[in-house]
Amino acid sequence: QVKLMESGGGSVQPGGSLRLSCIISGYTATTYYMGWFRQAPGKEREGVASIWTGNAKAYYANSVQGRFTISLDDATNTLYLQMNSLKPEDTAMYYCAADFLSPIKTAQQALSPHGYDDWGQGTQVTVSS
């Protein structure tokens, strides 16, 4: 059974940084997509960043490009999201997710919550002064 567990959320002032972690276990695939998604109250869940483990190609939403970095540590099966220059509009519940079935995704597909079947429980990020 695949399990994903996020950590690292918290409260930070605008301009600050946080690093989210997601430990994944219970899988056997060697190449797959993993992503970070977020959902603010009253809004739909949206893709933030995703990565194809085959060649570490990363995809970013325009709203976080240049501020957030997604990375994967194969040795510890941990997905990271380094978030810098945080803004109040980054406030949301952040989820990590995995897709072991899709062979190839376009950039739009890689950032869409649809197609990701395994999800963590989420970690809250609040950016406020």
Short mmCIF file of N, CA, C and O in Angstrom, two decimals:
data_model
loop_
_atom_site.label_atom_id
_atom_site.label_comp_id
_atom_site.label_asym_id
_atom_site.label_seq_id
_atom_site.Cartn_x
_atom_site.Cartn_y
_atom_site.Cartn_z
N GLN A 1 0.84 -1.18 0.00
CA GLN A 1 0.00 0.00 0.00
C GLN A 1 0.89 1.24 0.00
O GLN A 1 1.77 1.40 0.83
N VAL A 2 0.62 2.15 -0.96
CA VAL A 2 1.41 3.37 -1.06
C VAL A 2 0.99 4.34 0.04
O VAL A 2 -0.19 4.54 0.29
N LYS A 3 1.98 4.93 0.68
CA LYS A 3 1.72 5.93 1.70
C LYS A 3 2.58 7.15 1.44
O LYS A 3 3.75 7.02 1.08
N LEU A 4 1.99 8.32 1.61
CA LEU A 4 2.71 9.59 1.48
C LEU A 4 2.44 10.41 2.74
O LEU A 4 1.29 10.51 3.17
N MET A 5 3.48 10.98 3.31
CA MET A 5 3.32 11.75 4.53
C MET A 5 4.09 13.04 4.40
O MET A 5 5.32 13.04 4.31
N GLU A 6 3.36 14.16 4.44
CA GLU A 6 3.97 15.48 4.34
C GLU A 6 4.34 16.03 5.72
O GLU A 6 3.74 15.67 6.73
N SER A 7 5.29 16.92 5.71
CA SER A 7 5.67 17.66 6.91
C SER A 7 6.35 18.95 6.48
O SER A 7 6.68 19.12 5.30
N GLY A 8 6.54 19.85 7.43
CA GLY A 8 7.29 21.06 7.15
C GLY A 8 6.46 22.32 7.01
O GLY A 8 7.02 23.41 6.84
N GLY A 9 5.15 22.19 7.06
CA GLY A 9 4.32 23.38 6.98
C GLY A 9 4.43 24.23 8.23
O GLY A 9 5.04 23.83 9.22
N GLY A 10 3.85 25.41 8.17
CA GLY A 10 3.88 26.30 9.32
C GLY A 10 3.47 27.70 8.94
O GLY A 10 2.94 27.92 7.84
N SER A 11 3.71 28.62 9.84
CA SER A 11 3.40 30.03 9.62
C SER A 11 4.68 30.80 9.40
O SER A 11 5.66 30.60 10.11
N VAL A 12 4.65 31.69 8.43
CA VAL A 12 5.84 32.46 8.08
C VAL A 12 5.40 33.84 7.60
O VAL A 12 4.29 34.01 7.09
N GLN A 13 6.26 34.81 7.76
CA GLN A 13 5.96 36.15 7.27
C GLN A 13 6.22 36.25 5.78
O GLN A 13 7.01 35.48 5.22
N PRO A 14 5.57 37.19 5.12
CA PRO A 14 5.84 37.40 3.69
C PRO A 14 7.33 37.61 3.44
O PRO A 14 8.00 38.31 4.20
N GLY A 15 7.81 36.98 2.39
CA GLY A 15 9.24 37.04 2.08
C GLY A 15 10.04 35.91 2.70
O GLY A 15 11.21 35.73 2.36
N GLY A 16 9.42 35.16 3.60
CA GLY A 16 10.12 34.07 4.27
C GLY A 16 10.18 32.81 3.43
O GLY A 16 9.72 32.76 2.28
N SER A 17 10.75 31.76 4.04
CA SER A 17 10.94 30.49 3.35
C SER A 17 10.46 29.32 4.21
O SER A 17 10.47 29.41 5.44
N LEU A 18 10.07 28.27 3.53
CA LEU A 18 9.73 27.00 4.17
C LEU A 18 10.16 25.88 3.24
O LEU A 18 10.22 26.07 2.02
N ARG A 19 10.45 24.73 3.82
CA ARG A 19 10.72 23.54 3.01
C ARG A 19 9.78 22.43 3.44
O ARG A 19 9.79 22.01 4.59
N LEU A 20 8.99 22.00 2.49
CA LEU A 20 8.08 20.89 2.73
C LEU A 20 8.75 19.57 2.35
O LEU A 20 9.54 19.52 1.42
N SER A 21 8.41 18.53 3.11
CA SER A 21 8.93 17.19 2.83
C SER A 21 7.77 16.23 2.68
O SER A 21 6.73 16.38 3.31
N CYS A 22 7.98 15.21 1.87
CA CYS A 22 6.98 14.17 1.69
C CYS A 22 7.71 12.84 1.56
O CYS A 22 8.46 12.62 0.60
N ILE A 23 7.50 11.98 2.54
CA ILE A 23 8.10 10.65 2.51
C ILE A 23 7.11 9.69 1.86
O ILE A 23 5.95 9.63 2.27
N ILE A 24 7.57 8.97 0.88
CA ILE A 24 6.71 8.02 0.17
C ILE A 24 7.21 6.59 0.41
O ILE A 24 8.42 6.35 0.38
N SER A 25 6.28 5.68 0.63
CA SER A 25 6.65 4.30 0.89
C SER A 25 5.61 3.36 0.28
O SER A 25 4.52 3.80 -0.11
N GLY A 26 5.98 2.08 0.19
CA GLY A 26 5.03 1.08 -0.26
C GLY A 26 4.85 0.96 -1.76
O GLY A 26 3.83 0.45 -2.23
N TYR A 27 5.83 1.44 -2.54
CA TYR A 27 5.72 1.36 -4.00
C TYR A 27 6.91 0.60 -4.56
O TYR A 27 7.93 0.45 -3.91
N THR A 28 6.76 0.16 -5.82
CA THR A 28 7.84 -0.58 -6.45
C THR A 28 8.26 0.03 -7.79
O THR A 28 9.26 -0.39 -8.35
N ALA A 29 7.52 0.98 -8.29
CA ALA A 29 7.84 1.59 -9.57
C ALA A 29 9.17 2.32 -9.52
O ALA A 29 9.56 2.85 -8.48
N THR A 30 9.87 2.32 -10.65
CA THR A 30 11.16 3.02 -10.70
C THR A 30 11.04 4.39 -11.34
O THR A 30 11.86 5.26 -11.09
N THR A 31 10.03 4.58 -12.18
CA THR A 31 9.78 5.90 -12.76
C THR A 31 8.31 6.25 -12.57
O THR A 31 7.44 5.43 -12.82
N TYR A 32 8.08 7.47 -12.17
CA TYR A 32 6.71 7.90 -11.88
C TYR A 32 6.71 9.41 -11.72
O TYR A 32 7.77 10.04 -11.67
N TYR A 33 5.53 9.97 -11.65
CA TYR A 33 5.39 11.40 -11.41
C TYR A 33 5.07 11.62 -9.94
O TYR A 33 4.30 10.87 -9.33
N MET A 34 5.64 12.67 -9.40
CA MET A 34 5.26 13.14 -8.08
C MET A 34 5.04 14.63 -8.15
O MET A 34 5.69 15.33 -8.95
N GLY A 35 4.13 15.10 -7.33
CA GLY A 35 3.82 16.51 -7.41
C GLY A 35 3.39 17.10 -6.07
O GLY A 35 3.05 16.39 -5.14
N TRP A 36 3.47 18.40 -6.02
CA TRP A 36 2.95 19.20 -4.90
C TRP A 36 1.74 19.98 -5.41
O TRP A 36 1.81 20.62 -6.47
N PHE A 37 0.69 19.92 -4.63
CA PHE A 37 -0.54 20.61 -4.96
C PHE A 37 -0.98 21.41 -3.74
O PHE A 37 -0.57 21.12 -2.62
N ARG A 38 -1.83 22.39 -3.96
CA ARG A 38 -2.31 23.18 -2.83
C ARG A 38 -3.78 23.52 -3.04
O ARG A 38 -4.26 23.59 -4.16
N GLN A 39 -4.42 23.74 -1.91
CA GLN A 39 -5.82 24.12 -1.94
C GLN A 39 -6.10 25.12 -0.85
O GLN A 39 -5.89 24.84 0.34
N ALA A 40 -6.54 26.29 -1.26
CA ALA A 40 -6.92 27.33 -0.33
C ALA A 40 -8.43 27.23 -0.08
O ALA A 40 -9.16 26.70 -0.91
N PRO A 41 -8.90 27.75 1.05
CA PRO A 41 -10.34 27.68 1.34
C PRO A 41 -11.17 28.30 0.23
O PRO A 41 -10.89 29.41 -0.23
N GLY A 42 -12.18 27.56 -0.22
CA GLY A 42 -13.07 28.06 -1.25
C GLY A 42 -12.53 27.98 -2.66
O GLY A 42 -13.18 28.44 -3.60
N LYS A 43 -11.34 27.42 -2.82
CA LYS A 43 -10.74 27.33 -4.15
C LYS A 43 -10.48 25.88 -4.52
O LYS A 43 -10.42 25.00 -3.66
N GLU A 44 -10.32 25.64 -5.81
CA GLU A 44 -10.01 24.29 -6.28
C GLU A 44 -8.54 23.95 -6.00
O GLU A 44 -7.69 24.85 -5.90
N ARG A 45 -8.29 22.67 -5.90
CA ARG A 45 -6.91 22.23 -5.73
C ARG A 45 -6.14 22.52 -7.02
O ARG A 45 -6.63 22.26 -8.11
N GLU A 46 -4.93 23.03 -6.88
CA GLU A 46 -4.13 23.39 -8.04
C GLU A 46 -2.73 22.83 -7.93
O GLU A 46 -2.20 22.63 -6.84
N GLY A 47 -2.15 22.60 -9.08
CA GLY A 47 -0.78 22.11 -9.12
C GLY A 47 0.22 23.21 -8.85
O GLY A 47 0.06 24.34 -9.34
N VAL A 48 1.22 22.92 -8.08
CA VAL A 48 2.29 23.86 -7.75
C VAL A 48 3.57 23.48 -8.48
O VAL A 48 4.18 24.31 -9.16
N ALA A 49 3.98 22.23 -8.33
CA ALA A 49 5.19 21.74 -8.97
C ALA A 49 5.11 20.24 -9.06
O ALA A 49 4.50 19.59 -8.21
N SER A 50 5.73 19.69 -10.08
CA SER A 50 5.76 18.24 -10.21
C SER A 50 7.07 17.82 -10.84
O SER A 50 7.80 18.65 -11.41
N ILE A 51 7.37 16.53 -10.75
CA ILE A 51 8.65 16.03 -11.24
C ILE A 51 8.48 14.63 -11.79
O ILE A 51 7.71 13.82 -11.25
N TRP A 52 9.14 14.36 -12.89
CA TRP A 52 9.19 13.03 -13.48
C TRP A 52 10.49 12.39 -13.03
O TRP A 52 11.57 12.90 -13.29
N THR A 53 10.39 11.29 -12.31
CA THR A 53 11.58 10.71 -11.70
C THR A 53 12.52 10.10 -12.73
O THR A 53 13.68 9.86 -12.43
N GLY A 54 12.02 9.85 -13.94
CA GLY A 54 12.87 9.24 -14.95
C GLY A 54 14.09 10.07 -15.29
O GLY A 54 15.19 9.55 -15.45
N ASN A 55 13.89 11.40 -15.40
CA ASN A 55 15.02 12.28 -15.71
C ASN A 55 15.02 13.55 -14.87
O ASN A 55 15.73 14.50 -15.17
N ALA A 56 14.21 13.54 -13.82
CA ALA A 56 14.12 14.67 -12.89
C ALA A 56 13.61 15.95 -13.56
O ALA A 56 13.88 17.04 -13.06
N LYS A 57 12.89 15.80 -14.65
CA LYS A 57 12.32 16.99 -15.28
C LYS A 57 11.24 17.54 -14.38
O LYS A 57 10.37 16.81 -13.92
N ALA A 58 11.30 18.84 -14.15
CA ALA A 58 10.37 19.50 -13.23
C ALA A 58 9.44 20.44 -13.98
O ALA A 58 9.80 21.00 -15.02
N TYR A 59 8.27 20.60 -13.42
CA TYR A 59 7.26 21.50 -13.97
C TYR A 59 6.79 22.42 -12.84
O TYR A 59 6.65 21.97 -11.70
N TYR A 60 6.55 23.67 -13.17
CA TYR A 60 6.13 24.63 -12.16
C TYR A 60 4.94 25.44 -12.65
O TYR A 60 4.86 25.81 -13.82
N ALA A 61 4.06 25.75 -11.72
CA ALA A 61 3.00 26.71 -12.02
C ALA A 61 3.62 28.08 -12.21
O ALA A 61 4.63 28.41 -11.57
N ASN A 62 3.01 28.88 -13.07
CA ASN A 62 3.57 30.22 -13.32
C ASN A 62 3.66 31.04 -12.05
O ASN A 62 4.58 31.84 -11.88
N SER A 63 2.72 30.83 -11.14
CA SER A 63 2.66 31.64 -9.92
C SER A 63 3.82 31.37 -8.97
O SER A 63 4.08 32.18 -8.07
N VAL A 64 4.51 30.25 -9.14
CA VAL A 64 5.61 29.93 -8.21
C VAL A 64 6.96 29.82 -8.93
O VAL A 64 7.99 29.62 -8.27
N GLN A 65 6.94 29.93 -10.25
CA GLN A 65 8.18 29.81 -11.02
C GLN A 65 9.22 30.80 -10.51
O GLN A 65 8.94 31.98 -10.33
N GLY A 66 10.42 30.30 -10.25
CA GLY A 66 11.49 31.14 -9.76
C GLY A 66 11.53 31.30 -8.25
O GLY A 66 12.51 31.80 -7.70
N ARG A 67 10.47 30.88 -7.57
CA ARG A 67 10.43 30.99 -6.10
C ARG A 67 10.45 29.62 -5.44
O ARG A 67 11.00 29.47 -4.34
N PHE A 68 9.84 28.65 -6.05
CA PHE A 68 9.75 27.30 -5.49
C PHE A 68 10.64 26.34 -6.28
O PHE A 68 10.81 26.49 -7.49
N THR A 69 11.19 25.34 -5.57
CA THR A 69 11.99 24.31 -6.22
C THR A 69 11.56 22.94 -5.71
O THR A 69 11.55 22.71 -4.50
N ILE A 70 11.25 22.06 -6.64
CA ILE A 70 10.90 20.68 -6.28
C ILE A 70 12.11 19.80 -6.50
O ILE A 70 12.89 19.99 -7.44
N SER A 71 12.30 18.83 -5.59
CA SER A 71 13.42 17.91 -5.73
C SER A 71 13.07 16.59 -5.09
O SER A 71 12.16 16.51 -4.25
N LEU A 72 13.81 15.56 -5.48
CA LEU A 72 13.55 14.21 -4.97
C LEU A 72 14.85 13.58 -4.52
O LEU A 72 15.82 13.55 -5.28
N ASP A 73 14.87 13.08 -3.31
CA ASP A 73 16.01 12.34 -2.78
C ASP A 73 15.70 10.85 -2.90
O ASP A 73 14.92 10.32 -2.12
N ASP A 74 16.32 10.21 -3.89
CA ASP A 74 16.04 8.79 -4.12
C ASP A 74 16.48 7.92 -2.94
O ASP A 74 15.87 6.90 -2.65
N ALA A 75 17.53 8.31 -2.28
CA ALA A 75 18.08 7.48 -1.19
C ALA A 75 17.11 7.37 -0.02
O ALA A 75 17.05 6.33 0.64
N THR A 76 16.35 8.43 0.22
CA THR A 76 15.43 8.43 1.35
C THR A 76 13.97 8.44 0.92
O THR A 76 13.08 8.51 1.77
N ASN A 77 13.74 8.36 -0.39
CA ASN A 77 12.36 8.37 -0.92
C ASN A 77 11.58 9.58 -0.40
O ASN A 77 10.44 9.47 0.05
N THR A 78 12.23 10.72 -0.45
CA THR A 78 11.63 11.95 0.07
C THR A 78 11.53 13.00 -1.03
O THR A 78 12.52 13.28 -1.71
N LEU A 79 10.35 13.54 -1.18
CA LEU A 79 10.09 14.64 -2.11
C LEU A 79 10.12 15.94 -1.32
O LEU A 79 9.56 16.01 -0.22
N TYR A 80 10.79 16.95 -1.87
CA TYR A 80 10.89 18.24 -1.20
C TYR A 80 10.26 19.34 -2.05
O TYR A 80 10.21 19.25 -3.27
N LEU A 81 9.82 20.38 -1.36
CA LEU A 81 9.42 21.62 -2.01
C LEU A 81 10.03 22.77 -1.23
O LEU A 81 9.60 23.06 -0.12
N GLN A 82 11.06 23.36 -1.79
CA GLN A 82 11.66 24.54 -1.18
C GLN A 82 10.89 25.76 -1.64
O GLN A 82 10.80 26.01 -2.85
N MET A 83 10.35 26.50 -0.70
CA MET A 83 9.53 27.66 -1.02
C MET A 83 10.20 28.91 -0.48
O MET A 83 10.38 29.06 0.73
N ASN A 84 10.59 29.79 -1.37
CA ASN A 84 11.23 31.05 -1.00
C ASN A 84 10.35 32.23 -1.41
O ASN A 84 9.44 32.08 -2.23
N SER A 85 10.64 33.38 -0.85
CA SER A 85 9.90 34.61 -1.18
C SER A 85 8.39 34.37 -1.10
O SER A 85 7.63 34.74 -2.01
N LEU A 86 7.98 33.78 -0.01
CA LEU A 86 6.57 33.43 0.14
C LEU A 86 5.69 34.67 0.20
O LEU A 86 6.08 35.71 0.74
N LYS A 87 4.50 34.50 -0.36
CA LYS A 87 3.52 35.58 -0.42
C LYS A 87 2.24 35.15 0.31
O LYS A 87 1.96 33.95 0.42
N PRO A 88 1.43 36.11 0.76
CA PRO A 88 0.17 35.73 1.41
C PRO A 88 -0.70 34.82 0.53
O PRO A 88 -1.39 33.94 1.04
N GLU A 89 -0.64 35.01 -0.77
CA GLU A 89 -1.45 34.18 -1.66
C GLU A 89 -0.94 32.74 -1.78
O GLU A 89 -1.58 31.91 -2.41
N ASP A 90 0.19 32.45 -1.18
CA ASP A 90 0.67 31.07 -1.12
C ASP A 90 0.03 30.29 0.02
O ASP A 90 0.25 29.08 0.15
N THR A 91 -0.73 30.98 0.86
CA THR A 91 -1.39 30.33 1.99
C THR A 91 -2.37 29.28 1.49
O THR A 91 -3.24 29.56 0.67
N ALA A 92 -2.21 28.05 1.96
CA ALA A 92 -3.05 26.94 1.52
C ALA A 92 -2.64 25.67 2.26
O ALA A 92 -1.61 25.64 2.93
N MET A 93 -3.45 24.64 2.10
CA MET A 93 -3.04 23.30 2.50
C MET A 93 -2.27 22.72 1.33
O MET A 93 -2.74 22.75 0.19
N TYR A 94 -1.08 22.21 1.61
CA TYR A 94 -0.23 21.64 0.58
C TYR A 94 -0.23 20.12 0.68
O TYR A 94 -0.06 19.56 1.77
N TYR A 95 -0.39 19.47 -0.48
CA TYR A 95 -0.44 18.03 -0.56
C TYR A 95 0.63 17.51 -1.52
O TYR A 95 0.88 18.14 -2.55
N CYS A 96 1.21 16.38 -1.19
CA CYS A 96 2.02 15.70 -2.18
C CYS A 96 1.22 14.53 -2.74
O CYS A 96 0.32 14.00 -2.07
N ALA A 97 1.53 14.16 -3.96
CA ALA A 97 0.79 13.10 -4.64
C ALA A 97 1.71 12.37 -5.60
O ALA A 97 2.73 12.92 -6.04
N ALA A 98 1.32 11.15 -5.94
CA ALA A 98 2.10 10.32 -6.85
C ALA A 98 1.21 9.68 -7.91
O ALA A 98 0.05 9.36 -7.64
N ASP A 99 1.77 9.54 -9.10
CA ASP A 99 1.09 8.88 -10.20
C ASP A 99 2.04 7.83 -10.75
O ASP A 99 3.05 8.17 -11.37
N PHE A 100 1.71 6.57 -10.53
CA PHE A 100 2.57 5.48 -10.97
C PHE A 100 2.13 4.90 -12.31
O PHE A 100 2.79 4.00 -12.85
N LEU A 101 1.02 5.37 -12.86
CA LEU A 101 0.44 4.73 -14.03
C LEU A 101 0.69 5.47 -15.35
O LEU A 101 0.86 4.84 -16.39
N SER A 102 0.71 6.79 -15.32
CA SER A 102 0.82 7.55 -16.56
C SER A 102 2.24 7.46 -17.11
O SER A 102 3.19 7.79 -16.43
N PRO A 103 2.37 7.04 -18.38
CA PRO A 103 3.73 6.92 -18.94
C PRO A 103 4.36 8.27 -19.22
O PRO A 103 5.51 8.49 -18.89
N ILE A 104 3.65 9.13 -19.88
CA ILE A 104 4.16 10.44 -20.24
C ILE A 104 3.06 11.46 -20.01
O ILE A 104 1.90 11.23 -20.34
N LYS A 105 3.41 12.58 -19.42
CA LYS A 105 2.46 13.68 -19.23
C LYS A 105 2.98 14.93 -19.94
O LYS A 105 4.19 15.16 -19.98
N THR A 106 2.05 15.72 -20.43
CA THR A 106 2.43 17.05 -20.86
C THR A 106 2.63 17.91 -19.61
O THR A 106 2.29 17.48 -18.50
N ALA A 107 3.14 19.11 -19.78
CA ALA A 107 3.34 19.99 -18.64
C ALA A 107 2.01 20.27 -17.95
O ALA A 107 1.91 20.27 -16.72
N GLN A 108 0.98 20.47 -18.74
CA GLN A 108 -0.34 20.76 -18.17
C GLN A 108 -0.86 19.55 -17.39
O GLN A 108 -1.42 19.70 -16.31
N GLN A 109 -0.67 18.38 -17.93
CA GLN A 109 -1.12 17.16 -17.25
C GLN A 109 -0.33 16.92 -15.98
O GLN A 109 -0.88 16.48 -14.97
N ALA A 110 0.97 17.20 -16.03
CA ALA A 110 1.83 16.97 -14.86
C ALA A 110 1.43 17.85 -13.69
O ALA A 110 1.66 17.48 -12.53
N LEU A 111 0.82 19.00 -13.98
CA LEU A 111 0.42 19.92 -12.92
C LEU A 111 -1.06 19.83 -12.60
O LEU A 111 -1.57 20.61 -11.79
N SER A 112 -1.75 18.90 -13.21
CA SER A 112 -3.17 18.72 -12.93
C SER A 112 -3.36 17.68 -11.84
O SER A 112 -2.74 16.61 -11.88
N PRO A 113 -4.23 17.94 -10.85
CA PRO A 113 -4.47 16.94 -9.81
C PRO A 113 -5.07 15.65 -10.36
O PRO A 113 -4.88 14.58 -9.76
N HIS A 114 -5.74 15.74 -11.49
CA HIS A 114 -6.35 14.57 -12.09
C HIS A 114 -5.27 13.63 -12.60
O HIS A 114 -4.33 14.05 -13.26
N GLY A 115 -5.40 12.38 -12.30
CA GLY A 115 -4.39 11.42 -12.73
C GLY A 115 -3.46 11.01 -11.62
O GLY A 115 -2.76 10.01 -11.72
N TYR A 116 -3.42 11.79 -10.56
CA TYR A 116 -2.63 11.43 -9.39
C TYR A 116 -3.55 10.64 -8.45
O TYR A 116 -4.57 11.15 -8.01
N ASP A 117 -3.17 9.43 -8.19
CA ASP A 117 -4.05 8.53 -7.45
C ASP A 117 -3.73 8.41 -5.97
O ASP A 117 -4.58 8.02 -5.18
N ASP A 118 -2.51 8.69 -5.61
CA ASP A 118 -2.09 8.52 -4.21
C ASP A 118 -1.73 9.88 -3.63
O ASP A 118 -0.91 10.60 -4.20
N TRP A 119 -2.32 10.17 -2.47
CA TRP A 119 -2.20 11.49 -1.86
C TRP A 119 -1.81 11.40 -0.39
O TRP A 119 -2.19 10.44 0.31
N GLY A 120 -1.10 12.41 0.06
CA GLY A 120 -0.83 12.54 1.48
C GLY A 120 -1.98 13.27 2.17
O GLY A 120 -2.96 13.67 1.53
N GLN A 121 -1.82 13.49 3.47
CA GLN A 121 -2.89 14.10 4.25
C GLN A 121 -2.84 15.62 4.24
O GLN A 121 -3.80 16.28 4.64
N GLY A 122 -1.72 16.18 3.78
CA GLY A 122 -1.60 17.62 3.67
C GLY A 122 -0.87 18.25 4.84
O GLY A 122 -0.84 17.72 5.95
N THR A 123 -0.28 19.41 4.56
CA THR A 123 0.37 20.20 5.60
C THR A 123 0.05 21.67 5.32
O THR A 123 0.10 22.13 4.18
N GLN A 124 -0.30 22.39 6.37
CA GLN A 124 -0.79 23.77 6.21
C GLN A 124 0.38 24.75 6.12
O GLN A 124 1.32 24.69 6.92
N VAL A 125 0.28 25.65 5.16
CA VAL A 125 1.23 26.75 5.02
C VAL A 125 0.45 28.06 5.13
O VAL A 125 -0.52 28.26 4.40
N THR A 126 0.87 28.91 6.06
CA THR A 126 0.22 30.20 6.25
C THR A 126 1.26 31.29 6.15
O THR A 126 2.26 31.27 6.85
N VAL A 127 1.01 32.23 5.25
CA VAL A 127 1.92 33.35 5.05
C VAL A 127 1.18 34.62 5.44
O VAL A 127 0.22 35.02 4.78
N SER A 128 1.63 35.22 6.51
CA SER A 128 0.92 36.38 7.04
C SER A 128 1.85 37.23 7.87
O SER A 128 2.76 36.71 8.53
N SER A 129 1.61 38.54 7.86
CA SER A 129 2.40 39.43 8.70
C SER A 129 1.68 39.67 10.02
O SER A 129 2.20 40.37 10.88
#
